Amino acid sequence: MGKMDIGMVGMAVMGSNLALNMADHGFDVACYNYTPDLTEKVLREHPHEHMHGFFDLREFVQSLKRPRRIMLLIMAGDPVDSMIDQLMPLLEEGDIILDGGNSFFEDTIRRQKKLADAGLHYFGVGISGGEKGARNGPCIMPGGDAATYEAVRPIYEAVAARAADGEPCCAYIGTDGAGHFVKMVHNGIEYADMQLIAEAYLLLKYAGGFTNERIAAAFRQWNQGELKSFLIGITADIFAEDDEDGGQVVDKILDSAGQKGTGRWTSIEALKRGVNTSLITAACNARVMSNLWDLRRGLGQRFAAVKAHEPLGDDFAEIVRKSLYVGKIAAYAQGFALYQAAASHYGWKLDFGRIAGIFRGGCIIQADFLERITEAFQSNAQLENLMEANFFAGKIQANLDSLREVVALGVKQGLPIPAMACAIEYIDSARAAHVGANLIQAQRDYFGAHTYNRVDKEGVFHHQWN
Ligand code: 6PG
């Protein structure tokens, strides 16, 4: 047996599917899992001439071509550090470890330094697309040393998804933690996108009186137009999925959402960088509120519930669609503003148009809409906010009244639609001549002599408030 092209540590869903994807492209993959059972299961269920099981870490490492390329698809956090510690004594100068999990980017920066000190290379590789993406073509966001990336590029470009124009949905993102950072914010945008869609559903169902069948039809239709995306497509499928006990599965699922934390990390990072990502934060908080099951039940009995309404016509669905589109623009504008702030803070040369370009395929937020983001950054690389790009400004202008109407309706009827509300508030704050900050400055100066600037004179002023 010749030497292996790449080693995959972690034979759970993501690792095994990505290994099979690599094997399908002719790469010999050494497979290892810290317990042998998963490796045995994968090889038994998916026998493949290019998949090779190893049950001893030293033999696994020694089976690899130099420089060794070892990909980790294991649980983020301590297991990654522990695996690095086990691998390091077995590796030789120039070998490469690639972490494909949802690791926190600061951990990636720390690990990269540690390996660099030992003459080894470390990559934080964002991977999106879930199980199917890993198997058939994910979106891949590698971060690490640019020159070393050439050693892994052929494998990643071969297995990545392809956009409609044939471009691989994989691009070198930047140094150290850049790949994992870009993946983290991708997930934050994913949270906002999903929350906006959930709010569109709430509006259609509870304000519009739409049945699941009508909701499925609306999403199916939306998926033919400017909202065309993976998430809208699966949402149409979900509303049409019958339950074996009658009705649709969606109505049998507990109204309480989980989260693993990448959206929360995005919000925390945005606060640190002074970037408003209110839609992402609203989406995190909406999941938190959804878990307050007892509180919701108790208060729901005390405060008037939303009244039932006569079913509204399809023109209502159109207003909701337009609102969703504007909400989506606001969410992506916030996510990309965070990319910009992070690029200058961490010294990453992020190519925003390219990032949107690789999101076009393989990942959870893949959407036609991303083409427009790439175009916006191509025509102006210094764009401060996506909302300033002519295309998006025009869309906001055309659809803002719909969003305003829908948010007002939701508020009137007591429907929680926080992401849409944040979208209108974000746009209003971004274009407002008056935001009341003069009063904030006066208060700060009053109680703390924090000083203020004036509209009519240059300089810094303090007033003797009485
Ligand atoms: C992806 C997903 C993936 C995963 C999220 C879900 O891009 O493939 O984002 O990373 O599904 O971890 O996150 P939550 O469990 O936090 O919703």
Coordinates of C-alpha atoms and ligand atoms in Angstrom, one line a residue:
M1 CA 0.0 0.0 0.0
G2 CA 1.4 3.4 -1.0
K3 CA 1.4 6.4 1.2
M4 CA -1.9 8.2 2.0
D5 CA -2.7 11.6 0.7
I6 CA -4.5 12.8 3.8
G7 CA -5.4 11.6 7.2
M8 CA -8.9 12.2 8.7
V9 CA -9.2 12.1 12.5
G10 CA -12.9 11.8 13.5
M11 CA -15.2 9.3 11.9
A12 CA -18.5 10.8 13.1
V13 CA -20.9 12.3 10.6
M14 CA -18.8 15.2 9.2
G15 CA -15.5 13.4 9.3
S16 CA -16.6 10.2 7.6
N17 CA -18.6 12.1 4.9
L18 CA -15.8 14.4 4.1
A19 CA -13.4 11.5 4.0
L20 CA -15.7 9.6 1.6
N21 CA -15.9 12.8 -0.6
M22 CA -12.1 13.0 -0.7
A23 CA -11.9 9.3 -1.5
D24 CA -14.4 9.7 -4.3
H25 CA -12.0 12.3 -5.8
G26 CA -9.2 9.7 -5.9
F27 CA -7.4 10.8 -2.7
D28 CA -6.2 8.0 -0.5
V29 CA -7.6 8.8 3.0
A30 CA -6.2 7.4 6.2
C31 CA -9.1 7.2 8.6
Y32 CA -8.8 7.3 12.4
N33 CA -11.1 7.7 15.3
Y34 CA -10.1 7.7 19.0
T35 CA -12.4 4.7 19.5
P36 CA -12.1 2.0 16.8
D37 CA -15.8 1.3 16.5
L38 CA -16.7 4.3 14.3
T39 CA -13.8 3.6 11.9
E40 CA -14.9 0.0 11.6
K41 CA -18.5 1.0 11.0
V42 CA -17.7 3.5 8.3
L43 CA -15.4 1.1 6.4
R44 CA -18.0 -1.7 6.8
E45 CA -20.9 0.4 5.6
H46 CA -19.0 2.3 2.9
P47 CA -16.3 0.1 1.5
H48 CA -14.1 2.3 -0.8
E49 CA -10.8 1.6 -2.5
H50 CA -9.4 4.9 -1.3
M51 CA -10.6 4.7 2.4
H52 CA -8.1 3.0 4.7
G53 CA -8.7 2.4 8.4
F54 CA -6.0 2.8 11.1
F55 CA -6.4 1.9 14.7
D56 CA -3.1 3.1 16.0
L57 CA -2.3 6.8 15.9
R58 CA 1.4 6.3 15.2
E59 CA 0.7 3.9 12.3
F60 CA -1.9 6.4 11.1
V61 CA 0.6 9.2 11.1
Q62 CA 3.3 7.1 9.5
S63 CA 1.0 6.1 6.7
L64 CA 0.9 9.7 5.4
K65 CA 2.9 11.4 2.5
R66 CA 5.1 14.2 3.6
P67 CA 4.3 17.0 4.4
R68 CA 1.6 15.1 6.3
R69 CA -1.8 16.6 6.0
I70 CA -4.0 15.6 9.0
M71 CA -7.5 16.9 9.2
L72 CA -9.4 16.9 12.5
L73 CA -13.2 16.7 12.4
I74 CA -13.8 16.2 16.1
M75 CA -15.8 18.1 18.8
A76 CA -14.5 21.7 19.2
G77 CA -12.8 22.6 22.5
D78 CA -10.7 20.3 24.7
P79 CA -10.8 17.3 22.4
V80 CA -8.9 19.4 19.7
D81 CA -6.2 20.4 22.2
S82 CA -5.9 16.8 23.4
M83 CA -5.6 15.4 19.8
I84 CA -3.0 18.1 18.9
D85 CA -1.0 17.0 22.0
Q86 CA -1.1 13.4 20.9
L87 CA -0.2 14.1 17.3
M88 CA 2.6 16.6 17.9
P89 CA 5.3 14.2 19.1
L90 CA 4.6 12.0 16.0
L91 CA 4.9 14.7 13.5
E92 CA 7.9 16.2 11.7
E93 CA 8.8 19.7 10.6
G94 CA 6.5 21.1 7.9
D95 CA 3.6 18.7 8.7
I96 CA 0.1 20.3 8.7
I97 CA -2.8 19.9 11.0
L98 CA -6.2 21.2 9.7
D99 CA -9.0 21.7 12.1
G100 CA -12.3 21.4 10.3
G101 CA -14.6 21.8 13.3
N102 CA -16.5 24.8 14.6
S103 CA -13.5 25.9 16.8
F104 CA -13.5 29.3 18.3
F105 CA -11.1 31.5 16.2
E106 CA -9.1 32.7 19.3
D107 CA -8.3 29.0 20.1
T108 CA -7.2 28.6 16.5
I109 CA -4.9 31.6 16.8
R110 CA -3.4 30.1 20.0
R111 CA -3.0 26.7 18.5
Q112 CA -1.4 28.0 15.3
K113 CA 1.3 29.8 17.4
K114 CA 1.9 26.7 19.4
L115 CA 2.4 24.6 16.3
A116 CA 4.5 27.2 14.6
D117 CA 6.9 27.2 17.5
A118 CA 7.4 23.5 16.9
G119 CA 8.0 23.9 13.2
L120 CA 4.5 22.6 12.3
H121 CA 1.6 24.2 10.4
Y122 CA -1.9 24.7 11.7
F123 CA -5.0 25.6 9.8
G124 CA -8.5 26.6 11.1
V125 CA -10.8 25.4 8.3
G126 CA -14.4 26.6 8.4
I127 CA -16.7 24.0 6.8
S128 CA -20.3 24.5 6.1
G129 CA -23.0 22.4 4.6
G130 CA -23.8 19.8 7.2
E131 CA -23.8 16.1 6.5
K132 CA -24.9 16.3 2.8
G133 CA -22.4 19.2 2.1
A134 CA -19.5 17.2 3.5
R135 CA -20.4 14.2 1.4
N136 CA -21.3 16.0 -1.9
G137 CA -19.5 19.3 -1.7
P138 CA -19.2 21.7 1.3
C139 CA -18.2 25.4 1.4
I140 CA -14.6 25.4 2.8
M141 CA -13.0 28.4 4.5
P142 CA -9.3 27.7 5.3
G143 CA -7.2 30.0 7.4
G144 CA -3.4 29.7 8.0
D145 CA -0.1 30.3 6.3
A146 CA -0.7 31.3 2.7
A147 CA 2.3 29.4 1.2
T148 CA 1.5 26.2 3.1
Y149 CA -2.1 26.4 1.8
E150 CA -0.8 25.3 -1.6
A151 CA -0.2 21.9 -0.1
V152 CA -3.9 21.4 0.7
R153 CA -5.5 23.5 -2.0
P154 CA -5.8 20.6 -4.6
I155 CA -7.7 18.4 -2.1
Y156 CA -10.0 21.2 -0.9
E157 CA -10.8 22.6 -4.3
A158 CA -11.6 19.1 -5.6
V159 CA -14.1 18.3 -2.8
A160 CA -15.7 21.7 -2.4
A161 CA -19.1 22.5 -3.8
R162 CA -19.2 24.4 -7.1
A163 CA -21.1 27.6 -7.7
A164 CA -23.3 27.9 -10.7
D165 CA -20.4 29.3 -12.7
G166 CA -18.2 26.3 -11.8
E167 CA -16.0 28.1 -9.3
P168 CA -15.1 26.0 -6.3
C169 CA -16.7 27.2 -3.1
C170 CA -13.4 27.3 -1.3
A171 CA -10.9 30.1 -1.0
Y172 CA -7.9 30.8 1.2
I173 CA -9.3 33.3 3.7
G174 CA -6.4 34.7 5.6
T175 CA -3.8 34.0 8.3
D176 CA -4.3 32.1 11.6
G177 CA -7.9 32.4 12.8
A178 CA -9.4 34.0 9.7
G179 CA -11.1 30.9 8.3
H180 CA -12.8 30.0 11.6
F181 CA -13.8 33.6 12.1
V182 CA -15.4 33.7 8.7
K183 CA -17.2 30.5 9.5
M184 CA -18.3 31.8 12.9
V185 CA -19.9 34.9 11.3
H186 CA -21.4 32.7 8.6
N187 CA -23.2 30.9 11.4
G188 CA -24.3 34.2 12.9
I189 CA -25.8 35.2 9.6
E190 CA -27.3 31.8 9.4
Y191 CA -29.0 32.4 12.8
A192 CA -30.4 35.7 11.6
D193 CA -31.6 34.3 8.3
M194 CA -33.3 31.4 10.0
Q195 CA -35.0 33.7 12.5
L196 CA -36.2 36.1 9.8
I197 CA -37.7 33.1 8.0
A198 CA -39.3 31.9 11.3
E199 CA -40.8 35.3 11.7
A200 CA -42.2 35.3 8.2
Y201 CA -43.8 32.0 9.1
L202 CA -45.3 33.4 12.3
L203 CA -46.7 36.4 10.3
L204 CA -48.2 34.2 7.6
K205 CA -49.7 31.8 10.1
Y206 CA -50.9 33.9 12.9
A207 CA -51.5 37.4 11.3
G208 CA -52.4 36.0 7.9
G209 CA -54.3 32.9 8.9
F210 CA -52.3 30.8 6.3
T211 CA -52.5 27.0 6.4
N212 CA -49.3 25.0 6.2
E213 CA -50.2 24.2 2.6
R214 CA -50.4 27.9 1.7
I215 CA -47.2 28.6 3.6
A216 CA -45.4 25.8 1.7
A217 CA -46.7 27.2 -1.6
A218 CA -45.6 30.8 -0.6
F219 CA -42.1 29.6 0.2
R220 CA -41.9 27.5 -2.9
Q221 CA -42.8 30.5 -5.0
W222 CA -40.4 32.7 -3.1
N223 CA -37.7 30.2 -4.0
Q224 CA -38.2 30.9 -7.6
G225 CA -37.4 34.6 -7.2
E226 CA -34.9 36.9 -5.6
L227 CA -35.1 35.0 -2.3
K228 CA -33.9 31.7 -3.9
S229 CA -31.7 30.0 -1.3
F230 CA -31.1 26.7 0.5
L231 CA -32.9 27.8 3.6
I232 CA -36.1 29.0 1.7
G233 CA -36.1 25.8 -0.2
I234 CA -35.9 23.5 2.8
T235 CA -38.5 25.6 4.5
A236 CA -40.9 25.0 1.6
D237 CA -40.2 21.3 2.0
I238 CA -40.7 21.4 5.8
F239 CA -44.2 22.8 5.5
A240 CA -45.2 20.1 3.1
E241 CA -43.9 17.2 5.2
D242 CA -46.7 15.1 6.6
D243 CA -46.5 13.5 10.0
E244 CA -47.3 9.8 10.3
D245 CA -49.9 10.7 13.1
G246 CA -51.6 13.2 10.8
G247 CA -51.1 16.8 10.0
Q248 CA -47.6 18.2 9.3
V249 CA -44.4 17.4 11.2
V250 CA -43.7 21.0 11.8
D251 CA -46.7 21.3 14.1
K252 CA -45.5 18.3 16.1
I253 CA -42.1 19.9 16.9
L254 CA -41.7 21.6 20.3
D255 CA -41.5 25.4 19.9
S256 CA -38.2 25.6 21.6
A257 CA -34.9 26.0 19.7
G258 CA -31.4 24.7 20.5
Q259 CA -28.0 26.3 19.8
K260 CA -24.4 25.2 20.0
G261 CA -23.0 28.7 20.4
T262 CA -21.5 30.0 17.2
G263 CA -24.2 32.7 16.8
R264 CA -23.6 33.8 20.4
W265 CA -19.8 34.0 19.7
T266 CA -20.6 36.2 16.7
S267 CA -22.7 38.6 18.9
I268 CA -20.1 38.8 21.6
E269 CA -17.3 39.5 19.1
A270 CA -19.5 42.1 17.4
L271 CA -19.9 43.9 20.8
K272 CA -16.1 43.8 21.3
R273 CA -15.5 45.3 17.8
G274 CA -18.2 47.9 18.2
V275 CA -20.3 46.6 15.3
N276 CA -24.1 46.5 15.4
T277 CA -25.2 42.9 14.7
S278 CA -28.6 43.4 16.2
L279 CA -30.3 40.8 14.0
I280 CA -27.9 38.1 14.9
T281 CA -28.2 39.0 18.6
A282 CA -32.0 39.0 18.2
A283 CA -31.9 35.6 16.7
C284 CA -29.8 34.3 19.6
N285 CA -32.2 35.9 22.1
A286 CA -35.2 34.5 20.3
R287 CA -33.8 31.0 20.8
V288 CA -33.2 31.8 24.5
M289 CA -36.8 33.1 24.9
S290 CA -38.1 30.0 23.1
N291 CA -36.6 27.9 25.9
L292 CA -38.4 29.8 28.7
W293 CA -41.2 27.3 28.4
D294 CA -42.7 27.8 31.8
L295 CA -42.5 31.6 31.7
R296 CA -44.2 31.7 28.3
R297 CA -46.9 29.4 29.4
G298 CA -47.5 31.4 32.7
L299 CA -47.4 34.8 31.2
G300 CA -49.4 33.6 28.1
Q301 CA -52.3 32.9 30.4
R302 CA -52.1 36.4 32.0
F303 CA -51.6 38.6 29.0
A304 CA -54.1 38.6 26.1
A305 CA -53.0 36.2 23.4
V306 CA -53.0 37.0 19.7
K307 CA -56.5 36.9 18.3
A308 CA -57.4 34.6 15.4
H309 CA -57.9 36.4 12.1
E310 CA -59.7 35.9 8.9
P311 CA -57.3 34.4 6.4
L312 CA -55.6 37.2 4.4
G313 CA -54.9 37.0 0.7
D314 CA -51.8 36.3 -1.3
D315 CA -51.0 40.1 -1.4
F316 CA -50.2 39.7 2.3
A317 CA -47.6 37.0 1.5
E318 CA -46.0 39.4 -0.9
I319 CA -45.7 42.1 1.8
V320 CA -44.1 39.5 4.1
R321 CA -41.7 38.4 1.2
K322 CA -40.6 41.9 0.7
S323 CA -40.0 42.4 4.4
L324 CA -38.0 39.2 4.5
Y325 CA -35.8 40.4 1.7
V326 CA -35.1 43.7 3.4
G327 CA -34.4 41.9 6.7
K328 CA -32.0 39.7 4.9
I329 CA -30.1 42.7 3.4
A330 CA -29.8 44.1 7.0
A331 CA -28.6 40.8 8.4
Y332 CA -25.9 40.5 5.7
A333 CA -24.9 44.1 6.0
Q334 CA -24.3 43.6 9.7
G335 CA -22.4 40.3 9.1
F336 CA -20.1 41.9 6.5
A337 CA -19.6 45.0 8.6
L338 CA -18.2 42.7 11.3
Y339 CA -15.9 41.1 8.7
Q340 CA -14.6 44.5 7.9
A341 CA -14.0 45.5 11.5
A342 CA -12.3 42.1 12.2
A343 CA -10.1 42.4 9.1
S344 CA -8.6 45.7 10.4
H345 CA -8.4 44.6 14.0
Y346 CA -6.8 41.2 13.4
G347 CA -4.8 42.3 10.4
W348 CA -6.5 39.9 8.0
K349 CA -6.7 40.7 4.3
L350 CA -10.2 39.5 3.9
D351 CA -11.6 39.6 0.4
F352 CA -15.3 40.3 1.1
G353 CA -16.5 39.8 -2.5
R354 CA -14.7 36.4 -2.6
I355 CA -16.2 35.4 0.8
A356 CA -19.7 36.1 -0.6
G357 CA -18.6 34.2 -3.7
I358 CA -17.7 31.0 -1.9
F359 CA -20.9 31.2 0.1
R360 CA -22.8 30.7 -3.2
G361 CA -22.6 26.9 -2.9
G362 CA -22.3 24.2 -0.4
C363 CA -23.1 26.2 2.8
I364 CA -26.3 26.7 4.8
I365 CA -26.7 30.4 3.8
Q366 CA -26.1 29.7 0.0
A367 CA -28.4 32.0 -2.0
D368 CA -28.6 33.8 -5.3
F369 CA -28.5 37.0 -3.3
L370 CA -24.8 36.5 -2.6
E371 CA -23.9 37.2 -6.3
R372 CA -25.1 40.8 -5.6
I373 CA -22.9 41.1 -2.5
T374 CA -19.9 40.0 -4.6
E375 CA -20.8 42.5 -7.3
A376 CA -21.2 45.3 -4.6
F377 CA -17.6 44.7 -3.3
Q378 CA -16.2 44.3 -6.8
S379 CA -17.5 47.7 -7.8
N380 CA -16.4 49.3 -4.5
A381 CA -13.9 47.4 -2.3
Q382 CA -14.1 50.2 0.3
L383 CA -17.8 50.0 0.7
E384 CA -18.6 50.9 4.3
N385 CA -21.9 49.1 4.4
L386 CA -23.7 46.9 2.0
M387 CA -26.8 49.1 2.3
E388 CA -24.9 51.8 0.4
A389 CA -24.4 49.7 -2.7
N390 CA -26.8 50.9 -5.4
F391 CA -28.5 47.5 -5.8
F392 CA -29.2 47.0 -2.1
A393 CA -30.1 50.7 -1.6
G394 CA -32.7 50.4 -4.4
K395 CA -34.1 47.2 -2.9
I396 CA -34.4 48.8 0.5
Q397 CA -36.1 51.8 -0.9
A398 CA -38.6 49.7 -2.8
N399 CA -39.5 47.4 0.0
L400 CA -39.0 49.4 3.2
D401 CA -42.6 50.3 3.6
S402 CA -43.6 46.6 3.5
L403 CA -41.2 45.9 6.3
R404 CA -42.5 48.8 8.3
E405 CA -46.1 47.7 7.8
V406 CA -45.3 44.1 8.8
V407 CA -43.4 45.1 11.9
A408 CA -46.2 47.4 13.0
L409 CA -48.7 44.6 12.4
G410 CA -46.6 42.2 14.4
V411 CA -46.3 44.6 17.3
K412 CA -50.0 45.4 17.2
Q413 CA -50.9 41.7 17.3
G414 CA -48.4 40.8 19.9
L415 CA -46.4 38.5 17.6
P416 CA -42.7 38.4 18.5
I417 CA -40.8 39.3 15.4
P418 CA -37.5 40.7 16.9
A419 CA -35.3 40.2 13.9
M420 CA -37.6 42.1 11.5
A421 CA -38.0 44.8 14.2
C422 CA -34.2 45.0 14.5
A423 CA -34.0 45.3 10.7
I424 CA -36.2 48.3 10.5
E425 CA -34.5 49.9 13.5
Y426 CA -31.1 49.3 12.0
I427 CA -32.0 50.9 8.7
D428 CA -33.8 53.8 10.5
S429 CA -30.8 54.4 12.7
A430 CA -28.4 54.2 9.8
R431 CA -30.2 56.9 7.8
A432 CA -31.5 59.1 10.7
A433 CA -30.6 62.7 10.9
H434 CA -31.5 62.6 14.6
V435 CA -30.8 59.8 16.9
G436 CA -30.9 61.6 20.3
A437 CA -27.2 61.2 21.0
N438 CA -26.9 64.9 21.8
L439 CA -29.0 64.2 24.9
I440 CA -26.8 61.2 25.8
Q441 CA -23.7 63.4 25.5
A442 CA -25.4 66.1 27.7
Q443 CA -26.3 63.5 30.3
R444 CA -22.7 62.1 30.3
D445 CA -21.3 65.6 30.6
Y446 CA -23.8 66.5 33.4
F447 CA -23.0 63.5 35.6
G448 CA -19.4 62.8 34.7
A449 CA -17.9 65.8 32.9
H450 CA -17.3 63.5 29.9
T451 CA -17.4 66.5 27.6
Y452 CA -19.0 66.8 24.2
N453 CA -18.5 68.3 20.7
R454 CA -20.7 71.1 19.4
V455 CA -22.5 71.5 16.1
D456 CA -21.4 75.1 15.7
K457 CA -17.8 75.2 16.9
E458 CA -14.7 73.0 16.7
G459 CA -13.3 71.6 20.0
V460 CA -14.2 69.7 23.1
F461 CA -16.6 71.4 25.6
H462 CA -17.8 70.9 29.1
H463 CA -20.8 72.8 30.5
Q464 CA -21.3 73.8 34.1
W465 CA -24.6 72.0 34.5
N466 CA -26.7 73.1 37.4
Ligands
6PG1 C1 -23.1 24.8 8.7 C2 -23.8 24.9 10.0 C3 -23.2 23.9 11.0 C4 -24.2 23.6 12.1 C5 -24.4 24.6 13.1 C6 -25.8 24.7 13.7 O1 -22.6 25.8 8.3 O2 -23.0 23.7 8.2 O3 -23.8 26.2 10.5 O4 -22.0 24.5 11.5 O5 -25.4 23.1 11.6 O6 -23.5 24.3 14.1 O7 -25.6 25.6 14.8 P1 -26.6 25.6 16.0 O8 -26.6 24.2 16.5 O9 -25.9 26.5 16.9 O10 -27.9 26.0 15.5

